[in-house]
Short mmCIF file of C-alpha atoms in Angstrom, two decimals:
data_model
loop_
_atom_site.label_atom_id
_atom_site.label_comp_id
_atom_site.label_asym_id
_atom_site.label_seq_id
_atom_site.Cartn_x
_atom_site.Cartn_y
_atom_site.Cartn_z
CA UNK L 1 -60.99 6.30 8.50
CA UNK L 2 -57.56 7.15 7.14
CA UNK L 3 -55.31 9.46 9.07
CA UNK L 4 -55.78 13.07 7.99
CA UNK L 5 -52.73 14.73 6.48
CA UNK L 6 -51.55 17.64 8.65
CA UNK L 7 -51.75 21.09 7.11
CA UNK L 8 -49.02 23.71 7.03
CA UNK L 9 -51.09 25.69 9.54
CA UNK L 10 -50.93 22.85 12.09
CA UNK L 11 -47.16 22.49 11.70
CA UNK L 12 -46.66 26.25 11.79
CA UNK L 13 -48.65 26.49 15.04
CA UNK L 14 -46.62 23.74 16.70
CA UNK L 15 -43.34 25.32 15.54
CA UNK L 16 -44.42 28.79 16.62
CA UNK L 17 -43.77 30.30 13.20
CA UNK L 18 -45.80 31.55 10.24
CA UNK L 19 -47.12 29.30 7.47
CA UNK L 20 -44.86 31.20 5.07
CA UNK L 21 -41.79 30.10 7.05
CA UNK L 22 -42.91 26.46 6.97
CA UNK L 23 -43.52 26.77 3.22
CA UNK L 24 -39.97 28.09 2.75
CA UNK L 25 -38.55 25.00 4.47
CA UNK L 26 -40.76 22.66 2.43
CA UNK L 27 -39.62 24.35 -0.80
CA UNK L 28 -35.91 24.30 0.08
CA UNK L 29 -35.52 28.06 0.54
CA UNK L 30 -32.28 29.11 2.25
CA UNK L 31 -33.59 32.22 4.06
CA UNK L 32 -34.59 30.41 7.28
CA UNK L 33 -32.50 30.36 10.45
CA UNK L 34 -30.80 26.95 11.02
CA UNK L 35 -32.44 26.40 14.43
CA UNK L 36 -35.88 27.26 13.05
CA UNK L 37 -35.31 25.03 10.01
CA UNK L 38 -34.29 22.10 12.24
CA UNK L 39 -37.40 22.52 14.41
CA UNK L 40 -39.71 22.65 11.38
CA UNK L 41 -38.02 19.71 9.65
CA UNK L 42 -38.41 17.66 12.82
CA UNK L 43 -42.14 18.37 12.90
CA UNK L 44 -42.53 17.66 9.18
CA UNK L 45 -40.87 14.30 9.69
CA UNK L 46 -42.87 13.52 12.84
CA UNK L 47 -46.14 14.29 11.04
CA UNK L 48 -45.01 12.44 7.90
CA UNK L 49 -45.87 15.54 5.95
CA UNK L 50 -45.87 15.16 2.14
CA UNK L 51 -45.85 18.23 -0.13
CA UNK L 52 -48.94 18.64 -2.37
CA UNK L 53 -47.29 16.94 -5.36
CA UNK L 54 -46.80 13.82 -3.23
CA UNK L 55 -50.29 13.38 -1.81
CA UNK L 56 -51.87 10.03 -2.50
CA UNK L 57 -48.62 8.32 -3.43
CA UNK L 58 -48.38 6.30 -0.30
CA UNK L 59 -45.09 4.92 0.90
CA UNK L 60 -45.09 1.66 -1.02
CA UNK L 61 -42.02 0.31 -2.82
CA UNK L 62 -41.24 3.78 -4.20
CA UNK L 63 -39.66 4.99 -7.39
CA UNK L 64 -36.28 6.56 -8.23
CA UNK L 65 -35.52 8.57 -11.37
CA UNK L 66 -32.06 8.06 -12.86
CA UNK L 67 -31.46 10.90 -15.32
CA UNK L 68 -28.44 10.36 -17.55
CA UNK L 69 -27.10 11.68 -20.85
CA UNK L 70 -27.04 8.31 -22.61
CA UNK L 71 -26.37 4.59 -22.30
CA UNK L 72 -24.06 4.30 -25.30
CA UNK L 73 -20.96 3.74 -23.18
CA UNK L 74 -19.82 1.12 -20.69
CA UNK L 75 -19.20 3.98 -18.23
CA UNK L 76 -22.92 4.78 -18.09
CA UNK L 77 -23.88 1.11 -17.90
CA UNK L 78 -21.64 0.58 -14.85
CA UNK L 79 -23.25 3.56 -13.09
CA UNK L 80 -26.72 2.22 -13.93
CA UNK L 81 -25.75 -1.24 -12.70
CA UNK L 82 -24.83 0.14 -9.28
CA UNK L 83 -27.93 2.32 -8.91
CA UNK L 84 -30.29 -0.45 -10.01
CA UNK L 85 -28.69 -3.05 -7.73
CA UNK L 86 -29.01 -0.85 -4.65
CA UNK L 87 -32.57 0.15 -5.52
CA UNK L 88 -33.53 -3.50 -6.05
CA UNK L 89 -32.05 -4.38 -2.66
CA UNK L 90 -34.25 -1.70 -1.14
CA UNK L 91 -37.32 -2.80 -3.14
CA UNK L 92 -37.42 0.47 -5.06
CA UNK L 93 -38.09 0.64 -8.81
CA UNK L 94 -35.76 2.60 -11.12
CA UNK L 95 -36.88 4.68 -14.09
CA UNK L 96 -34.10 5.64 -16.52
CA UNK L 97 -34.57 8.89 -18.43
CA UNK L 98 -32.13 9.85 -21.17
CA UNK L 99 -31.48 13.59 -21.33
CA UNK L 100 -28.79 14.72 -23.82
CA UNK L 101 -25.87 16.52 -22.12
CA UNK L 102 -26.81 19.85 -23.69
CA UNK L 103 -30.27 19.62 -22.16
CA UNK L 104 -29.28 18.29 -18.73
CA UNK L 105 -28.58 21.83 -17.58
CA UNK L 106 -31.94 23.12 -18.81
CA UNK L 107 -35.19 23.03 -16.89
CA UNK L 108 -36.57 20.12 -18.93
CA UNK L 109 -35.42 17.31 -16.65
CA UNK L 110 -36.96 18.92 -13.57
CA UNK L 111 -40.45 17.98 -14.79
CA UNK L 112 -39.65 14.26 -14.70
CA UNK L 113 -39.95 13.66 -10.91
CA UNK L 114 -43.49 15.06 -10.89
CA UNK L 115 -44.38 13.22 -14.09
CA UNK L 116 -43.15 9.89 -12.74
CA UNK L 117 -44.28 10.61 -9.16
CA UNK L 118 -40.82 9.55 -8.03
CA UNK L 119 -39.42 9.63 -4.49
CA UNK L 120 -35.89 10.58 -5.49
CA UNK L 121 -33.71 11.70 -8.39
CA UNK L 122 -30.16 10.67 -9.27
CA UNK L 123 -28.76 13.07 -11.86
CA UNK L 124 -25.60 12.02 -13.74
CA UNK L 125 -23.01 14.48 -15.09
CA UNK L 126 -25.03 17.68 -14.94
CA UNK L 127 -25.22 20.95 -13.06
CA UNK L 128 -27.97 21.97 -10.65
CA UNK L 129 -29.09 25.56 -10.19
CA UNK L 130 -30.93 26.75 -7.06
CA UNK L 131 -34.16 27.10 -9.05
CA UNK L 132 -33.83 23.55 -10.42
CA UNK L 133 -33.29 22.19 -6.93
CA UNK L 134 -36.34 24.09 -5.69
CA UNK L 135 -38.41 22.66 -8.56
CA UNK L 136 -37.44 19.11 -7.62
CA UNK L 137 -38.01 19.68 -3.91
CA UNK L 138 -41.50 21.05 -4.58
CA UNK L 139 -42.39 17.55 -5.75
CA UNK L 140 -41.06 16.16 -2.48
CA UNK L 141 -38.30 14.19 -4.24
CA UNK L 142 -34.76 13.95 -2.87
CA UNK L 143 -31.82 14.75 -5.18
CA UNK L 144 -28.26 13.40 -5.56
CA UNK L 145 -25.78 14.12 -8.39
CA UNK L 146 -23.10 11.73 -9.72
CA UNK L 147 -20.03 13.38 -11.29
CA UNK L 148 -21.50 16.90 -11.35
CA UNK L 149 -20.25 19.32 -13.99
CA UNK L 150 -19.32 21.66 -11.16
CA UNK L 151 -19.62 21.49 -7.38
CA UNK L 152 -23.36 21.87 -6.73
CA UNK L 153 -24.16 24.60 -4.25
CA UNK L 154 -26.95 24.78 -1.69
CA UNK L 155 -25.86 21.50 -0.12
CA UNK L 156 -26.91 19.25 -3.02
CA UNK L 157 -25.25 15.88 -2.26
CA UNK L 158 -22.87 14.59 -4.92
CA UNK L 159 -20.80 11.46 -5.52
CA UNK L 160 -17.56 11.31 -7.50
CA UNK L 161 -14.06 9.86 -7.45
CA UNK L 162 -10.63 11.14 -6.46
CA UNK L 163 -10.02 12.47 -9.96
CA UNK L 164 -7.06 14.69 -9.06
CA UNK L 165 -5.27 11.80 -7.35
CA UNK L 166 -6.01 9.59 -10.36
CA UNK L 167 -4.50 12.09 -12.79
CA UNK L 168 -1.48 12.40 -10.53
CA UNK L 169 -0.99 8.62 -10.31
CA UNK L 170 -1.34 8.12 -14.08
CA UNK L 171 1.24 10.79 -14.90
CA UNK L 172 3.60 9.69 -12.12
CA UNK L 173 3.55 6.17 -13.58
CA UNK L 174 4.63 7.48 -16.99
CA UNK L 175 7.33 9.65 -15.40
CA UNK L 176 8.68 6.67 -13.49
CA UNK L 177 9.01 4.79 -16.79
CA UNK L 178 11.20 7.61 -18.07
CA UNK L 179 8.76 9.61 -20.21
CA UNK L 180 9.10 13.38 -20.31
CA UNK L 181 7.03 14.31 -23.40
CA UNK L 182 3.71 13.32 -21.84
CA UNK L 183 0.48 14.54 -23.38
CA UNK L 184 -2.92 14.71 -21.69
CA UNK L 185 -6.40 14.56 -23.22
CA UNK L 186 -9.15 15.70 -20.89
CA UNK L 187 -12.89 15.61 -21.32
CA UNK L 188 -15.00 18.73 -21.73
CA UNK L 189 -13.13 21.63 -20.15
CA UNK L 190 -16.09 22.81 -18.07
CA UNK L 191 -16.50 19.45 -16.30
CA UNK L 192 -15.21 19.24 -12.73
CA UNK L 193 -13.85 15.69 -13.10
CA UNK L 194 -12.02 16.60 -16.32
CA UNK L 195 -10.36 19.65 -14.80
CA UNK L 196 -9.35 17.67 -11.71
CA UNK L 197 -7.66 14.94 -13.79
CA UNK L 198 -5.71 17.52 -15.81
CA UNK L 199 -4.75 19.34 -12.58
CA UNK L 200 -3.40 16.04 -11.24
CA UNK L 201 -1.41 15.61 -14.45
CA UNK L 202 0.07 19.11 -14.08
CA UNK L 203 0.94 18.51 -10.43
CA UNK L 204 2.80 15.29 -11.22
CA UNK L 205 4.90 17.04 -13.86
CA UNK L 206 5.67 19.96 -11.56
CA UNK L 207 6.67 17.63 -8.72
CA UNK L 208 9.08 15.88 -11.09
CA UNK L 209 10.55 19.17 -12.27
CA UNK L 210 9.18 18.71 -15.80
CA UNK L 211 7.87 21.84 -17.45
CA UNK L 212 4.17 21.75 -18.36
CA UNK L 213 3.92 22.15 -22.14
CA UNK L 214 0.52 23.62 -23.02
CA UNK L 215 0.87 22.26 -26.57
CA UNK L 216 0.61 18.76 -25.09
CA UNK L 217 -2.75 19.38 -23.41
CA UNK L 218 -5.99 18.83 -25.31
CA UNK L 219 -9.66 18.67 -24.31
CA UNK L 220 -11.99 16.19 -25.98
CA UNK L 221 -15.39 14.83 -24.97
CA UNK L 222 -14.55 11.59 -23.09
CA UNK L 223 -15.66 9.69 -26.23
CA UNK L 224 -13.69 7.68 -28.82
CA UNK L 225 -13.99 10.45 -31.39
CA UNK L 226 -12.56 13.10 -29.09
CA UNK L 227 -9.59 10.91 -28.20
CA UNK L 228 -8.94 10.12 -31.86
CA UNK L 229 -9.11 13.77 -32.96
CA UNK L 230 -6.89 15.03 -30.14
CA UNK L 231 -4.35 12.23 -30.65
CA UNK L 232 -4.12 13.05 -34.35
CA UNK L 233 -3.24 16.65 -33.44
CA UNK L 234 -0.68 15.57 -30.83
CA UNK L 235 1.03 12.99 -33.04
CA UNK L 236 1.31 15.55 -35.86
CA UNK L 237 3.39 17.93 -33.68
CA UNK L 238 7.02 18.52 -34.79
CA UNK L 239 8.04 16.87 -31.52
CA UNK L 240 5.22 14.44 -30.69
CA UNK L 241 4.70 12.94 -27.23
CA UNK L 242 6.10 9.56 -26.24
CA UNK L 243 3.16 8.93 -23.91
CA UNK L 244 -0.49 10.01 -23.65
CA UNK L 245 -2.67 10.17 -20.55
CA UNK L 246 -6.24 9.94 -21.81
CA UNK L 247 -8.91 11.23 -19.44
CA UNK L 248 -11.16 8.22 -20.14
CA UNK L 249 -10.76 4.69 -21.44
CA UNK L 250 -12.92 5.53 -24.43
CA UNK L 251 -10.61 8.39 -25.36
CA UNK L 252 -7.66 6.02 -24.93
CA UNK L 253 -9.28 3.75 -27.54
CA UNK L 254 -9.37 6.72 -29.89
CA UNK L 255 -5.64 7.23 -29.23
CA UNK L 256 -5.05 3.56 -30.12
CA UNK L 257 -6.68 4.10 -33.53
CA UNK L 258 -4.79 7.35 -34.22
CA UNK L 259 -1.52 5.57 -33.42
CA UNK L 260 -2.44 2.60 -35.64
CA UNK L 261 -3.17 4.88 -38.58
CA UNK L 262 0.29 6.44 -38.22
CA UNK L 263 1.98 3.05 -38.04
CA UNK L 264 2.93 3.47 -34.37
CA UNK L 265 3.10 0.52 -32.02
CA UNK L 266 1.77 0.60 -28.45
CA UNK L 267 3.74 0.68 -26.22
CA UNK L 268 6.80 0.38 -28.48
CA UNK L 269 6.40 3.87 -29.97
CA UNK L 270 3.72 5.36 -27.74
CA UNK L 271 2.62 4.56 -24.21
CA UNK L 272 -1.08 5.07 -23.46
CA UNK L 273 -2.90 5.20 -20.14
CA UNK L 274 -6.64 5.67 -19.62
CA UNK L 275 -9.09 6.41 -16.84
CA UNK L 276 -12.14 4.39 -15.65
CA UNK L 277 -11.04 0.73 -15.92
CA UNK L 278 -13.96 -0.38 -18.06
CA UNK L 279 -14.35 -4.16 -18.56
CA UNK L 280 -13.13 -3.84 -22.17
CA UNK L 281 -9.65 -2.72 -21.01
CA UNK L 282 -8.51 -6.33 -20.59
CA UNK L 283 -9.55 -7.15 -24.17
CA UNK L 284 -7.80 -4.33 -26.00
CA UNK L 285 -4.58 -5.07 -27.84
CA UNK L 286 -2.50 -4.45 -25.86
CA UNK L 287 -4.54 -4.46 -22.63
CA UNK L 288 -4.88 -0.88 -21.39
CA UNK L 289 -3.09 0.50 -18.34
CA UNK L 290 -5.67 2.73 -16.66
CA UNK L 291 -6.85 4.41 -13.48
CA UNK L 292 -9.78 2.59 -11.95
CA UNK L 293 -12.68 4.56 -10.59
CA UNK L 294 -15.34 2.37 -8.91
CA UNK L 295 -18.23 3.27 -11.19
CA UNK L 296 -20.67 0.62 -9.98
CA UNK L 297 -19.94 1.52 -6.36
CA UNK L 298 -20.46 5.22 -7.20
CA UNK L 299 -23.96 4.28 -8.37
CA UNK L 300 -24.57 2.28 -5.21
CA UNK L 301 -23.34 5.08 -2.95
CA UNK L 302 -25.52 7.62 -4.76
CA UNK L 303 -28.58 5.42 -4.25
CA UNK L 304 -27.76 4.83 -0.57
CA UNK L 305 -27.31 8.57 -0.10
CA UNK L 306 -30.68 9.18 -1.74
CA UNK L 307 -32.34 6.72 0.64
CA UNK L 308 -30.77 8.51 3.61
CA UNK L 309 -32.33 11.76 2.41
CA UNK L 310 -35.67 10.08 1.81
CA UNK L 311 -35.57 8.63 5.34
CA UNK L 312 -34.71 12.03 6.84
CA UNK L 313 -31.28 10.88 8.04
CA UNK L 314 -28.40 13.41 8.22
CA UNK L 315 -25.47 13.04 5.83
CA UNK L 316 -21.89 13.00 7.08
CA UNK L 317 -20.88 15.16 4.12
CA UNK L 318 -22.68 16.49 1.02
CA UNK L 319 -19.67 15.53 -1.15
CA UNK L 320 -18.41 11.94 -1.34
CA UNK L 321 -15.33 10.90 -3.32
CA UNK L 322 -14.42 7.25 -3.82
CA UNK L 323 -10.79 6.23 -4.20
CA UNK L 324 -9.14 5.67 -7.57
CA UNK L 325 -6.40 3.09 -8.20
CA UNK L 326 -3.79 2.62 -10.92
CA UNK L 327 -4.19 -0.64 -12.85
CA UNK L 328 -1.01 -1.54 -14.72
CA UNK L 329 -1.31 -3.58 -17.93
CA UNK L 330 0.67 -3.73 -21.18
CA UNK L 331 0.02 -0.36 -22.88
CA UNK L 332 2.81 1.49 -21.03
CA UNK L 333 6.58 0.94 -21.22
CA UNK L 334 9.81 2.96 -21.07
CA UNK L 335 10.30 5.26 -24.10
CA UNK L 336 12.50 4.08 -26.92
CA UNK L 337 16.04 5.58 -26.94
#
């Protein structure tokens, strides 16, 4: 005879609390004293308690949902590569669900864990509200966010990169070459990583005693089109920039095209630096100087963090940031006299 699943009443009796209190812990509610929560969580783990939505799943190989806005960029593919590799190492299957960015903040994606009967969810470039987290936790699935739009509250673990330091390093490199009219093209203004990169850019200018010119700051969408559009505006200024820090490699490619259409040479007339270090950077003409963020490793770390949560292990920190690194190539040079 199979082992009978313990009820909330059994766990409540052992913990010396009401069933309602145990239910709050199971559903991720915050209105439970830390000591009481720890005692209940210990009993839930000891009894191998599974919420109703998880009954009958067993603990076989398992399943992880990767929810992402699209796979039309090398950035997304690198993230997927890391998640899938770590899941494969663990013997866990990965289901990829494409949710357009405008819908990633809605309640639509929260139905996927229950639909797929998944053990964990990795959400890429989205925000998580308390109600969304509660919806996911009611299915018994763990949740981790990669590059959240904003810092997720309620202790939702997230993985990102040192975006501020990367923006600082990119701008400092251009300053060291002698540039002073340095433009910046961020991603969507509401995104945490985009704001951090632009803040790093501002800090580098201020440290060098260079006034921040708001006319030289634009916000795109991290895509080729956004970089192209913003670069067209910047290069049409009465006093155009001599260098552009693009908040993504894809936007830097858009800057390349805008410069080409105006008959400008890179880096002869315009220095360009990107962010991400996608594999294509070596094959651009000229090869793109950029800030490397370890995208594949970010995917791996997110998956490992998810497994820690699934195994009931404590996390050192809910927010993990991997180091960025400047990669110098041929798209940056001193400005022409």
